[in-house]
mmCIF file of C-alpha atoms and ligand atoms in Angstrom:
data_model
loop_
_atom_site.group_PDB
_atom_site.id
_atom_site.type_symbol
_atom_site.label_atom_id
_atom_site.label_comp_id
_atom_site.label_asym_id
_atom_site.label_seq_id
_atom_site.Cartn_x
_atom_site.Cartn_y
_atom_site.Cartn_z
ATOM 1 C CA ILE T 119 44.701 -86.602 9.815
ATOM 2 C CA ARG T 120 46.499 -86.337 13.239
ATOM 3 C CA ASN T 121 49.791 -85.101 12.021
ATOM 4 C CA LEU T 122 48.374 -82.419 9.704
ATOM 5 C CA ALA T 123 45.814 -81.254 12.395
ATOM 6 C CA LEU T 124 48.631 -81.055 14.965
ATOM 7 C CA SER T 125 51.060 -79.283 12.766
ATOM 8 C CA SER T 126 48.594 -76.576 11.603
ATOM 9 C CA ILE T 127 47.092 -75.885 15.090
ATOM 10 C CA SER T 128 50.528 -75.194 16.434
ATOM 11 C CA ALA T 129 51.068 -72.715 13.227
ATOM 12 C CA THR T 130 47.989 -70.665 14.284
ATOM 13 C CA ARG T 131 48.543 -67.220 15.417
ATOM 14 C CA ALA T 132 45.271 -65.895 16.223
ATOM 15 C CA ALA T 133 42.304 -67.337 18.292
ATOM 16 C CA ALA T 134 39.986 -67.087 15.311
ATOM 17 C CA ASP T 135 42.207 -69.345 13.274
ATOM 18 C CA LEU T 136 42.142 -72.018 15.920
ATOM 19 C CA GLU T 137 38.456 -71.862 16.194
ATOM 20 C CA THR T 138 38.132 -72.541 11.972
ATOM 21 C CA LEU T 139 40.630 -75.629 12.802
ATOM 22 C CA ARG T 140 38.470 -77.024 15.702
ATOM 23 C CA VAL T 141 35.539 -76.942 13.470
ATOM 24 C CA GLN T 142 37.207 -78.121 10.666
ATOM 25 C CA TYR T 143 38.326 -81.645 12.466
ATOM 26 C CA LEU T 144 35.803 -81.771 15.357
ATOM 27 C CA GLY T 145 32.950 -80.080 14.254
ATOM 28 C CA LYS T 146 29.617 -82.010 13.027
ATOM 29 C CA LYS T 147 30.853 -81.608 9.333
ATOM 30 C CA GLY T 148 34.576 -82.210 10.324
ATOM 31 C CA GLU T 149 36.839 -84.748 9.261
ATOM 32 C CA LEU T 150 37.127 -87.048 12.145
ATOM 33 C CA THR T 151 33.304 -86.857 12.255
ATOM 34 C CA ALA T 152 33.268 -87.893 8.876
ATOM 35 C CA VAL T 153 35.515 -91.110 9.746
ATOM 36 C CA LEU T 154 33.288 -92.334 12.510
ATOM 37 C CA LYS T 155 30.009 -91.932 10.638
ATOM 38 C CA GLN T 156 31.678 -94.313 7.992
ATOM 39 C CA MET T 157 32.242 -96.906 11.036
ATOM 40 C CA GLY T 158 28.765 -98.636 9.797
ATOM 41 C CA LYS T 159 30.405 -99.998 7.045
ATOM 42 C CA LEU T 160 33.410 -101.716 8.456
ATOM 43 C CA ALA T 161 33.862 -105.438 9.582
ATOM 44 C CA ALA T 162 32.587 -105.830 13.255
ATOM 45 C CA GLU T 163 36.257 -106.603 14.323
ATOM 46 C CA GLU T 164 37.616 -103.590 12.594
ATOM 47 C CA ARG T 165 35.256 -100.971 14.531
ATOM 48 C CA PRO T 166 36.857 -101.161 17.965
ATOM 49 C CA ILE T 167 40.338 -100.746 16.741
ATOM 50 C CA ILE T 168 39.394 -97.934 14.275
ATOM 51 C CA GLY T 169 36.923 -96.469 16.899
ATOM 52 C CA GLN T 170 39.780 -96.382 19.344
ATOM 53 C CA LEU T 171 42.217 -94.981 16.879
ATOM 54 C CA ALA T 172 39.446 -92.142 16.125
ATOM 55 C CA ASN T 173 39.138 -91.215 19.600
ATOM 56 C CA ASP T 174 42.797 -91.333 20.574
ATOM 57 C CA VAL T 175 43.268 -88.899 17.331
ATOM 58 C CA ARG T 176 40.181 -86.855 18.673
ATOM 59 C CA SER T 177 41.430 -86.424 22.393
ATOM 60 C CA ALA T 178 45.244 -85.494 20.650
ATOM 61 C CA VAL T 179 43.880 -82.805 18.833
ATOM 62 C CA GLU T 180 41.457 -81.596 21.702
ATOM 63 C CA ALA T 181 44.451 -81.095 23.822
ATOM 64 C CA ALA T 182 46.796 -79.490 20.961
ATOM 65 C CA ILE T 183 43.913 -77.007 20.785
ATOM 66 C CA GLU T 184 43.773 -76.405 24.069
ATOM 67 C CA GLN T 185 47.316 -75.929 24.315
ATOM 68 C CA GLN T 186 47.762 -73.373 21.393
ATOM 69 C CA SER T 187 44.573 -71.653 23.011
ATOM 70 C CA ALA T 188 46.485 -71.295 26.178
ATOM 71 C CA ALA T 189 49.840 -70.133 24.370
ATOM 72 C CA LEU T 190 48.032 -67.775 22.299
ATOM 73 C CA GLU T 191 46.286 -66.028 25.537
ATOM 74 C CA ARG T 192 49.838 -65.913 27.172
ATOM 75 C CA GLN T 193 51.453 -64.112 24.089
ATOM 76 C CA ALA T 194 48.442 -61.838 23.366
ATOM 77 C CA LEU T 195 48.871 -60.853 27.492
ATOM 78 C CA ALA T 196 52.631 -60.511 26.900
ATOM 79 C CA ASP T 197 52.288 -58.277 23.761
ATOM 80 C CA ARG T 198 49.699 -56.005 25.738
ATOM 81 C CA LEU T 199 51.889 -55.683 28.821
ATOM 82 C CA GLU T 200 54.724 -54.523 26.451
ATOM 83 C CA GLN T 201 52.400 -52.075 24.477
ATOM 84 C CA GLU T 202 51.284 -50.617 27.592
ATOM 85 C CA THR T 203 54.177 -49.945 29.415
ATOM 86 C CA VAL T 204 54.602 -46.747 31.233
ATOM 87 C CA ASP T 205 58.206 -45.490 31.294
ATOM 88 C CA VAL T 206 57.884 -43.489 34.790
ATOM 89 C CA THR T 207 61.550 -42.202 34.034
ATOM 90 C CA ILE T 208 60.181 -39.931 31.401
ATOM 91 C CA PRO T 209 59.914 -36.289 32.655
ATOM 92 C CA GLY T 210 56.054 -35.187 32.772
ATOM 93 C CA ALA T 211 54.712 -32.761 30.661
ATOM 94 C CA HIS T 212 54.458 -29.427 32.355
ATOM 95 C CA GLN T 213 50.761 -28.505 33.377
ATOM 96 C CA GLU T 214 50.588 -24.923 33.614
ATOM 97 C CA MET T 215 48.491 -23.709 36.404
ATOM 98 C CA GLY T 216 45.952 -20.588 36.314
ATOM 99 C CA HIS T 217 45.732 -18.226 39.288
ATOM 100 C CA ALA T 218 43.465 -15.218 40.369
ATOM 101 C CA HIS T 219 43.780 -11.883 38.581
ATOM 102 C CA PRO T 220 46.069 -9.535 40.522
ATOM 103 C CA MET T 221 43.090 -7.340 41.126
ATOM 104 C CA TYR T 222 40.969 -9.791 42.742
ATOM 105 C CA GLN T 223 43.882 -11.187 44.733
ATOM 106 C CA VAL T 224 43.990 -7.585 46.184
ATOM 107 C CA LEU T 225 40.137 -7.745 46.586
ATOM 108 C CA ASP T 226 40.474 -10.904 48.383
ATOM 109 C CA GLU T 227 42.912 -9.772 50.931
ATOM 110 C CA ILE T 228 40.878 -6.515 51.433
ATOM 111 C CA LYS T 229 37.741 -8.595 51.955
ATOM 112 C CA ASP T 230 39.464 -10.950 54.678
ATOM 113 C CA ILE T 231 40.539 -7.679 56.530
ATOM 114 C CA PHE T 232 37.036 -6.154 56.553
ATOM 115 C CA ILE T 233 35.557 -9.679 57.662
ATOM 116 C CA GLY T 234 37.803 -9.934 60.011
ATOM 117 C CA MET T 235 36.358 -6.405 61.838
ATOM 118 C CA GLY T 236 32.748 -7.749 61.674
ATOM 119 C CA PHE T 237 31.923 -6.708 58.233
ATOM 120 C CA GLN T 238 29.456 -7.900 56.011
ATOM 121 C CA ILE T 239 29.935 -8.268 52.182
ATOM 122 C CA LEU T 240 27.015 -7.002 49.856
ATOM 123 C CA ASP T 241 26.441 -7.116 46.162
ATOM 124 C CA GLY T 242 24.569 -4.860 44.380
ATOM 125 C CA PRO T 243 23.256 -3.958 40.732
ATOM 126 C CA GLU T 244 25.180 -2.324 38.202
ATOM 127 C CA VAL T 245 22.120 -1.001 36.547
ATOM 128 C CA GLU T 246 20.630 1.684 38.904
ATOM 129 C CA GLN T 247 17.893 4.046 39.289
ATOM 130 C CA SER T 248 19.106 7.577 39.261
ATOM 131 C CA ASP T 249 17.114 7.660 42.375
ATOM 132 C CA TYR T 250 19.507 5.754 44.185
ATOM 133 C CA ASN T 251 22.611 6.806 42.288
ATOM 134 C CA PHE T 252 21.939 10.407 43.063
ATOM 135 C CA THR T 253 18.661 11.791 44.375
ATOM 136 C CA ARG T 254 18.789 9.865 47.561
ATOM 137 C CA LEU T 255 22.640 10.515 48.148
ATOM 138 C CA ASN T 256 21.611 14.149 48.692
ATOM 139 C CA THR T 257 22.859 15.108 44.867
ATOM 140 C CA PRO T 258 21.545 18.138 43.572
ATOM 141 C CA ASP T 259 19.584 18.045 40.304
ATOM 142 C CA ASP T 260 22.071 20.400 38.903
ATOM 143 C CA HIS T 261 25.050 18.652 40.009
ATOM 144 C CA PRO T 262 27.646 18.177 37.471
ATOM 145 C CA ALA T 263 28.018 14.584 37.720
ATOM 146 C CA ARG T 264 24.250 14.034 36.539
ATOM 147 C CA GLU T 265 25.073 15.466 33.274
ATOM 148 C CA TRP T 266 24.819 13.152 30.075
ATOM 149 C CA SER T 267 28.551 14.046 29.345
ATOM 150 C CA ASP T 268 29.695 11.865 32.454
ATOM 151 C CA THR T 269 27.118 9.206 33.058
ATOM 152 C CA PHE T 270 25.781 6.562 30.696
ATOM 153 C CA TYR T 271 21.805 6.773 30.697
ATOM 154 C CA PHE T 272 19.640 4.353 29.196
ATOM 155 C CA ASP T 273 16.373 6.544 28.457
ATOM 156 C CA ASN T 274 15.726 10.064 27.906
ATOM 157 C CA ASP T 275 14.245 11.083 31.144
ATOM 158 C CA SER T 276 17.575 9.824 32.896
ATOM 159 C CA LYS T 277 16.018 7.493 35.280
ATOM 160 C CA ALA T 278 18.048 4.209 34.666
ATOM 161 C CA LEU T 279 21.665 4.290 34.335
ATOM 162 C CA LEU T 280 24.918 2.339 34.808
ATOM 163 C CA ARG T 281 25.806 3.289 38.241
ATOM 164 C CA THR T 282 28.602 5.737 38.528
ATOM 165 C CA GLN T 283 29.593 4.506 41.878
ATOM 166 C CA THR T 284 28.772 2.125 44.502
ATOM 167 C CA SER T 285 27.324 4.559 47.079
ATOM 168 C CA PRO T 286 23.988 3.765 46.031
ATOM 169 C CA MET T 287 24.355 0.547 47.791
ATOM 170 C CA GLN T 288 24.491 2.683 50.939
ATOM 171 C CA ILE T 289 20.959 3.491 50.436
ATOM 172 C CA ARG T 290 20.235 -0.267 49.568
ATOM 173 C CA ALA T 291 21.854 -1.446 52.782
ATOM 174 C CA MET T 292 19.965 0.837 55.050
ATOM 175 C CA GLU T 293 16.581 -0.158 53.384
ATOM 176 C CA THR T 294 17.254 -3.597 53.820
ATOM 177 C CA LEU T 295 19.305 -4.626 56.698
ATOM 178 C CA PRO T 296 18.804 -4.137 60.785
ATOM 179 C CA LEU T 297 20.714 -1.643 62.566
ATOM 180 C CA PRO T 298 23.623 -1.604 63.020
ATOM 181 C CA ILE T 299 25.134 -2.099 59.976
ATOM 182 C CA ARG T 300 28.688 -2.778 58.986
ATOM 183 C CA VAL T 301 29.058 -3.630 55.270
ATOM 184 C CA ILE T 302 31.512 -3.218 52.126
ATOM 185 C CA VAL T 303 30.088 -3.457 48.525
ATOM 186 C CA PRO T 304 32.607 -4.257 45.885
ATOM 187 C CA GLY T 305 31.540 -3.882 42.366
ATOM 188 C CA ARG T 306 31.717 -2.304 38.880
ATOM 189 C CA VAL T 307 31.063 1.412 38.204
ATOM 190 C CA TYR T 308 30.582 3.244 35.146
ATOM 191 C CA ARG T 309 31.848 6.958 33.994
ATOM 192 C CA LYS T 310 32.100 8.730 30.651
ATOM 193 C CA ASP T 311 35.927 8.615 30.559
ATOM 194 C CA GLU T 312 38.288 8.147 27.681
ATOM 195 C CA VAL T 313 41.155 5.676 28.554
ATOM 196 C CA ASP T 314 44.320 6.328 29.794
ATOM 197 C CA ALA T 315 46.776 5.491 32.079
ATOM 198 C CA THR T 316 44.542 6.438 35.267
ATOM 199 C CA HIS T 317 41.129 6.422 33.579
ATOM 200 C CA SER T 318 38.639 3.645 32.273
ATOM 201 C CA PRO T 319 35.075 4.126 31.352
ATOM 202 C CA MET T 320 34.452 1.112 33.792
ATOM 203 C CA PHE T 321 36.090 0.188 36.891
ATOM 204 C CA HIS T 322 36.001 -1.104 40.474
ATOM 205 C CA GLN T 323 35.002 0.514 43.646
ATOM 206 C CA ILE T 324 34.523 -0.897 47.248
ATOM 207 C CA GLU T 325 32.021 0.846 49.237
ATOM 208 C CA GLY T 326 31.909 0.924 52.945
ATOM 209 C CA LEU T 327 29.358 1.825 55.060
ATOM 210 C CA VAL T 328 28.868 1.649 59.175
ATOM 211 C CA VAL T 329 25.767 2.729 60.852
ATOM 212 C CA ASP T 330 25.495 2.392 64.769
ATOM 213 C CA LYS T 331 25.072 4.456 67.784
ATOM 214 C CA GLY T 332 27.897 6.754 68.452
ATOM 215 C CA ILE T 333 29.878 6.583 65.490
ATOM 216 C CA THR T 334 32.306 9.388 65.202
ATOM 217 C CA MET T 335 34.884 10.579 62.443
ATOM 218 C CA ALA T 336 37.378 8.674 64.802
ATOM 219 C CA ASP T 337 35.876 5.300 63.931
ATOM 220 C CA LEU T 338 35.997 6.449 60.346
ATOM 221 C CA LYS T 339 39.861 7.098 60.664
ATOM 222 C CA GLY T 340 40.909 4.410 62.761
ATOM 223 C CA THR T 341 38.913 1.691 60.739
ATOM 224 C CA LEU T 342 40.641 3.236 57.319
ATOM 225 C CA ASN T 343 44.024 3.187 58.848
ATOM 226 C CA THR T 344 43.936 -0.072 60.008
ATOM 227 C CA VAL T 345 42.990 -1.381 56.639
ATOM 228 C CA ILE T 346 45.527 0.876 54.730
ATOM 229 C CA ARG T 347 48.228 -0.694 57.055
ATOM 230 C CA ALA T 348 46.878 -4.179 56.580
ATOM 231 C CA ILE T 349 47.522 -3.841 52.670
ATOM 232 C CA TYR T 350 50.704 -1.633 52.312
ATOM 233 C CA GLY T 351 52.507 -2.483 55.631
ATOM 234 C CA GLU T 352 52.352 -1.072 59.368
ATOM 235 C CA ASN T 353 54.359 1.934 58.363
ATOM 236 C CA THR T 354 52.162 3.420 56.062
ATOM 237 C CA VAL T 355 51.688 7.261 56.687
ATOM 238 C CA THR T 356 48.298 8.474 55.817
ATOM 239 C CA ARG T 357 46.694 11.988 55.908
ATOM 240 C CA PHE T 358 42.763 12.919 55.822
ATOM 241 C CA ARG T 359 42.199 16.009 53.753
ATOM 242 C CA PRO T 360 38.797 17.927 53.775
ATOM 243 C CA HIS T 361 36.628 17.371 50.310
ATOM 244 C CA HIS T 362 33.090 17.425 49.479
ATOM 245 C CA PHE T 363 30.677 14.688 48.827
ATOM 246 C CA PRO T 364 26.741 15.651 48.822
ATOM 247 C CA PHE T 365 25.926 12.695 50.853
ATOM 248 C CA THR T 366 28.758 12.837 53.671
ATOM 249 C CA GLU T 367 29.158 15.716 56.165
ATOM 250 C CA PRO T 368 31.948 16.290 56.902
ATOM 251 C CA SER T 369 33.754 14.683 54.105
ATOM 252 C CA CYS T 370 37.531 14.069 53.572
ATOM 253 C CA GLU T 371 39.805 12.242 51.092
ATOM 254 C CA MET T 372 42.490 9.946 52.600
ATOM 255 C CA ASP T 373 46.141 10.289 50.985
ATOM 256 C CA MET T 374 49.026 7.718 51.921
ATOM 257 C CA GLN T 375 52.412 9.156 51.527
ATOM 258 C CA CYS T 376 54.208 7.647 48.632
ATOM 259 C CA HIS T 377 56.438 4.854 49.440
ATOM 260 C CA LYS T 378 58.612 5.357 46.659
ATOM 261 C CA CYS T 379 59.899 8.600 47.615
ATOM 262 C CA GLY T 380 58.666 9.099 51.407
ATOM 263 C CA GLY T 381 56.810 12.078 50.345
ATOM 264 C CA LYS T 382 59.720 13.991 49.107
ATOM 265 C CA GLY T 383 57.866 13.808 45.646
ATOM 266 C CA CYS T 384 58.472 11.634 42.467
ATOM 267 C CA PRO T 385 57.095 10.467 39.296
ATOM 268 C CA THR T 386 54.852 7.777 41.078
ATOM 269 C CA CYS T 387 53.340 10.648 43.361
ATOM 270 C CA LYS T 388 53.532 13.148 40.422
ATOM 271 C CA GLY T 389 55.794 15.157 42.616
ATOM 272 C CA GLU T 390 53.132 15.384 45.067
ATOM 273 C CA GLY T 391 54.652 13.153 47.748
ATOM 274 C CA TRP T 392 51.174 11.849 48.493
ATOM 275 C CA ILE T 393 48.861 9.476 46.658
ATOM 276 C CA GLU T 394 45.102 9.653 46.975
ATOM 277 C CA VAL T 395 43.565 6.297 48.197
ATOM 278 C CA LEU T 396 39.930 6.862 48.790
ATOM 279 C CA GLY T 397 36.916 9.291 49.448
ATOM 280 C CA ALA T 398 34.914 9.002 52.950
ATOM 281 C CA GLY T 399 32.849 10.986 55.161
ATOM 282 C CA MET T 400 30.426 11.055 58.202
ATOM 283 C CA VAL T 401 26.938 9.922 56.408
ATOM 284 C CA HIS T 402 24.896 13.183 55.792
ATOM 285 C CA PRO T 403 21.733 13.237 58.099
ATOM 286 C CA LYS T 404 19.534 14.040 55.296
ATOM 287 C CA VAL T 405 20.426 10.327 53.732
ATOM 288 C CA LEU T 406 20.122 8.945 57.025
ATOM 289 C CA LEU T 407 16.809 10.357 57.466
ATOM 290 C CA GLY T 408 15.557 9.031 53.979
ATOM 291 C CA CYS T 409 16.224 5.724 55.128
ATOM 292 C CA ASN T 410 14.283 6.170 57.933
ATOM 293 C CA VAL T 411 17.369 6.087 60.309
ATOM 294 C CA ASP T 412 17.178 8.695 63.056
ATOM 295 C CA PRO T 413 20.268 10.835 63.113
ATOM 296 C CA ASP T 414 19.446 12.107 66.601
ATOM 297 C CA VAL T 415 19.850 8.357 67.735
ATOM 298 C CA TYR T 416 22.724 6.742 64.789
ATOM 299 C CA SER T 417 25.110 8.127 63.037
ATOM 300 C CA GLY T 418 27.499 6.369 60.566
ATOM 301 C CA PHE T 419 30.681 6.695 58.329
ATOM 302 C CA ALA T 420 30.981 5.758 54.492
ATOM 303 C CA PHE T 421 33.758 5.527 52.238
ATOM 304 C CA GLY T 422 34.410 4.541 48.894
ATOM 305 C CA MET T 423 38.012 3.462 47.321
ATOM 306 C CA GLY T 424 39.107 2.560 43.792
ATOM 307 C CA LEU T 425 39.965 -1.285 43.283
ATOM 308 C CA GLU T 426 42.545 -0.551 40.319
ATOM 309 C CA ARG T 427 44.106 1.936 42.213
ATOM 310 C CA MET T 428 44.547 -0.270 45.500
ATOM 311 C CA ALA T 429 45.997 -3.020 43.036
ATOM 312 C CA MET T 430 48.413 -0.756 41.146
ATOM 313 C CA GLY T 431 49.595 0.593 44.498
ATOM 314 C CA ARG T 432 50.019 -2.757 45.947
ATOM 315 C CA PHE T 433 51.908 -4.237 43.371
ATOM 316 C CA LYS T 434 53.508 -1.069 41.691
ATOM 317 C CA ILE T 435 51.436 -1.089 38.402
ATOM 318 C CA SER T 436 52.266 1.875 36.568
ATOM 319 C CA ASP T 437 49.424 1.693 33.881
ATOM 320 C CA LEU T 438 45.587 0.975 34.684
ATOM 321 C CA ARG T 439 45.094 -0.531 31.014
ATOM 322 C CA LEU T 440 47.421 -3.473 31.823
ATOM 323 C CA ILE T 441 44.755 -4.592 34.472
ATOM 324 C CA PHE T 442 42.233 -5.100 31.802
ATOM 325 C CA GLU T 443 44.088 -6.176 28.908
ATOM 326 C CA ASN T 444 44.540 -9.664 30.022
ATOM 327 C CA ASP T 445 48.065 -9.902 28.340
ATOM 328 C CA MET T 446 49.459 -13.367 29.894
ATOM 329 C CA ARG T 447 52.793 -11.825 29.983
ATOM 330 C CA PHE T 448 51.376 -9.135 32.472
ATOM 331 C CA LEU T 449 49.354 -11.420 34.403
ATOM 332 C CA LYS T 450 51.743 -14.127 34.754
ATOM 333 C CA GLN T 451 53.950 -12.274 36.963
ATOM 334 C CA PHE T 452 51.579 -12.294 40.089
HETATM 335 N N1 LIG I 766 31.500 7.721 45.868
HETATM 336 C C1 LIG I 766 32.586 8.620 45.977
HETATM 337 C C2 LIG I 766 33.371 8.462 44.760
HETATM 338 O O1 LIG I 766 32.754 7.788 43.866
HETATM 339 C C3 LIG I 766 33.432 7.860 46.923
HETATM 340 C C4 LIG I 766 32.616 7.936 48.246
HETATM 341 C C5 LIG I 766 32.099 6.902 48.948
HETATM 342 C C6 LIG I 766 33.009 9.333 49.272
HETATM 343 C C7 LIG I 766 31.354 6.862 50.343
HETATM 344 C C8 LIG I 766 32.109 9.219 50.507
HETATM 345 C C9 LIG I 766 31.447 8.544 50.866
HETATM 346 O O2 LIG I 766 34.042 9.522 44.597
#
């Protein structure tokens, strides 16, 4: 029994096999137990000898099982260590990092500049009432911008629409905020335009509104020059041209001198030498009055700039469609 047990124990390769052997030799129905059970049949003088022998075998088997069990455990640990070894010298797999869309990078820059000047940032509804988009912005009933061919309306009586500009937020800001007001409102606007290199039915504007005592055109020019130079560089040359918007008086457009040709005229500026960057003006007294702001005490200026256009100028992007297509080959360049 002893020899057979010891040799089969040392041959086991798994803990389960070892357990089977333990039961086979030492269990209640085991071989050694069977020998001890037959002790009663032996002569009295034989019993201590056989008993002693059986106990010796039992201890030897127990010790062998213990030893083999420890050996198997060591082997299992060694196997696992080898299997789970990490080769730290293998070069890592490249993880691609995403980043902000170039237009939102420019938006973040612009926000930072305005926040630095004490402006607050607002968000407004893209589905707007024509009251806010047009009427309360002093836009006459027969103004061409109200046409069905230009504006996305939701209903036949032309009450609800996709805002065509962020300017309705001028009204909402004056309705809800205490004076003085300094806000910018970035957001999407919608117009029935065909898609081409400079047009899209959806684009982004950043509205600006300042209302305080003693605000003049000089504040408008100073603020916008500061912003444009922060974005395009300290030496950017700008000019203000008279223009017309129903909700500002006087109104103007701001141009910056073409950085490519220095004003001489080239393909980038379509031979003009100047690139239009935004519309602006002093808030019309009728608009102030409509929001219960006394035009004899307060005055203000407002502006609206195209965000795609700012991004295109900032990164020298030639086609508006690139901004919306989400082509990774394009986006990865920024
Ligand atoms: N809302 C005008 C546009 O879309 C821009 C503008 C905003 C002009 C504020 C003056 C004041 O063209």
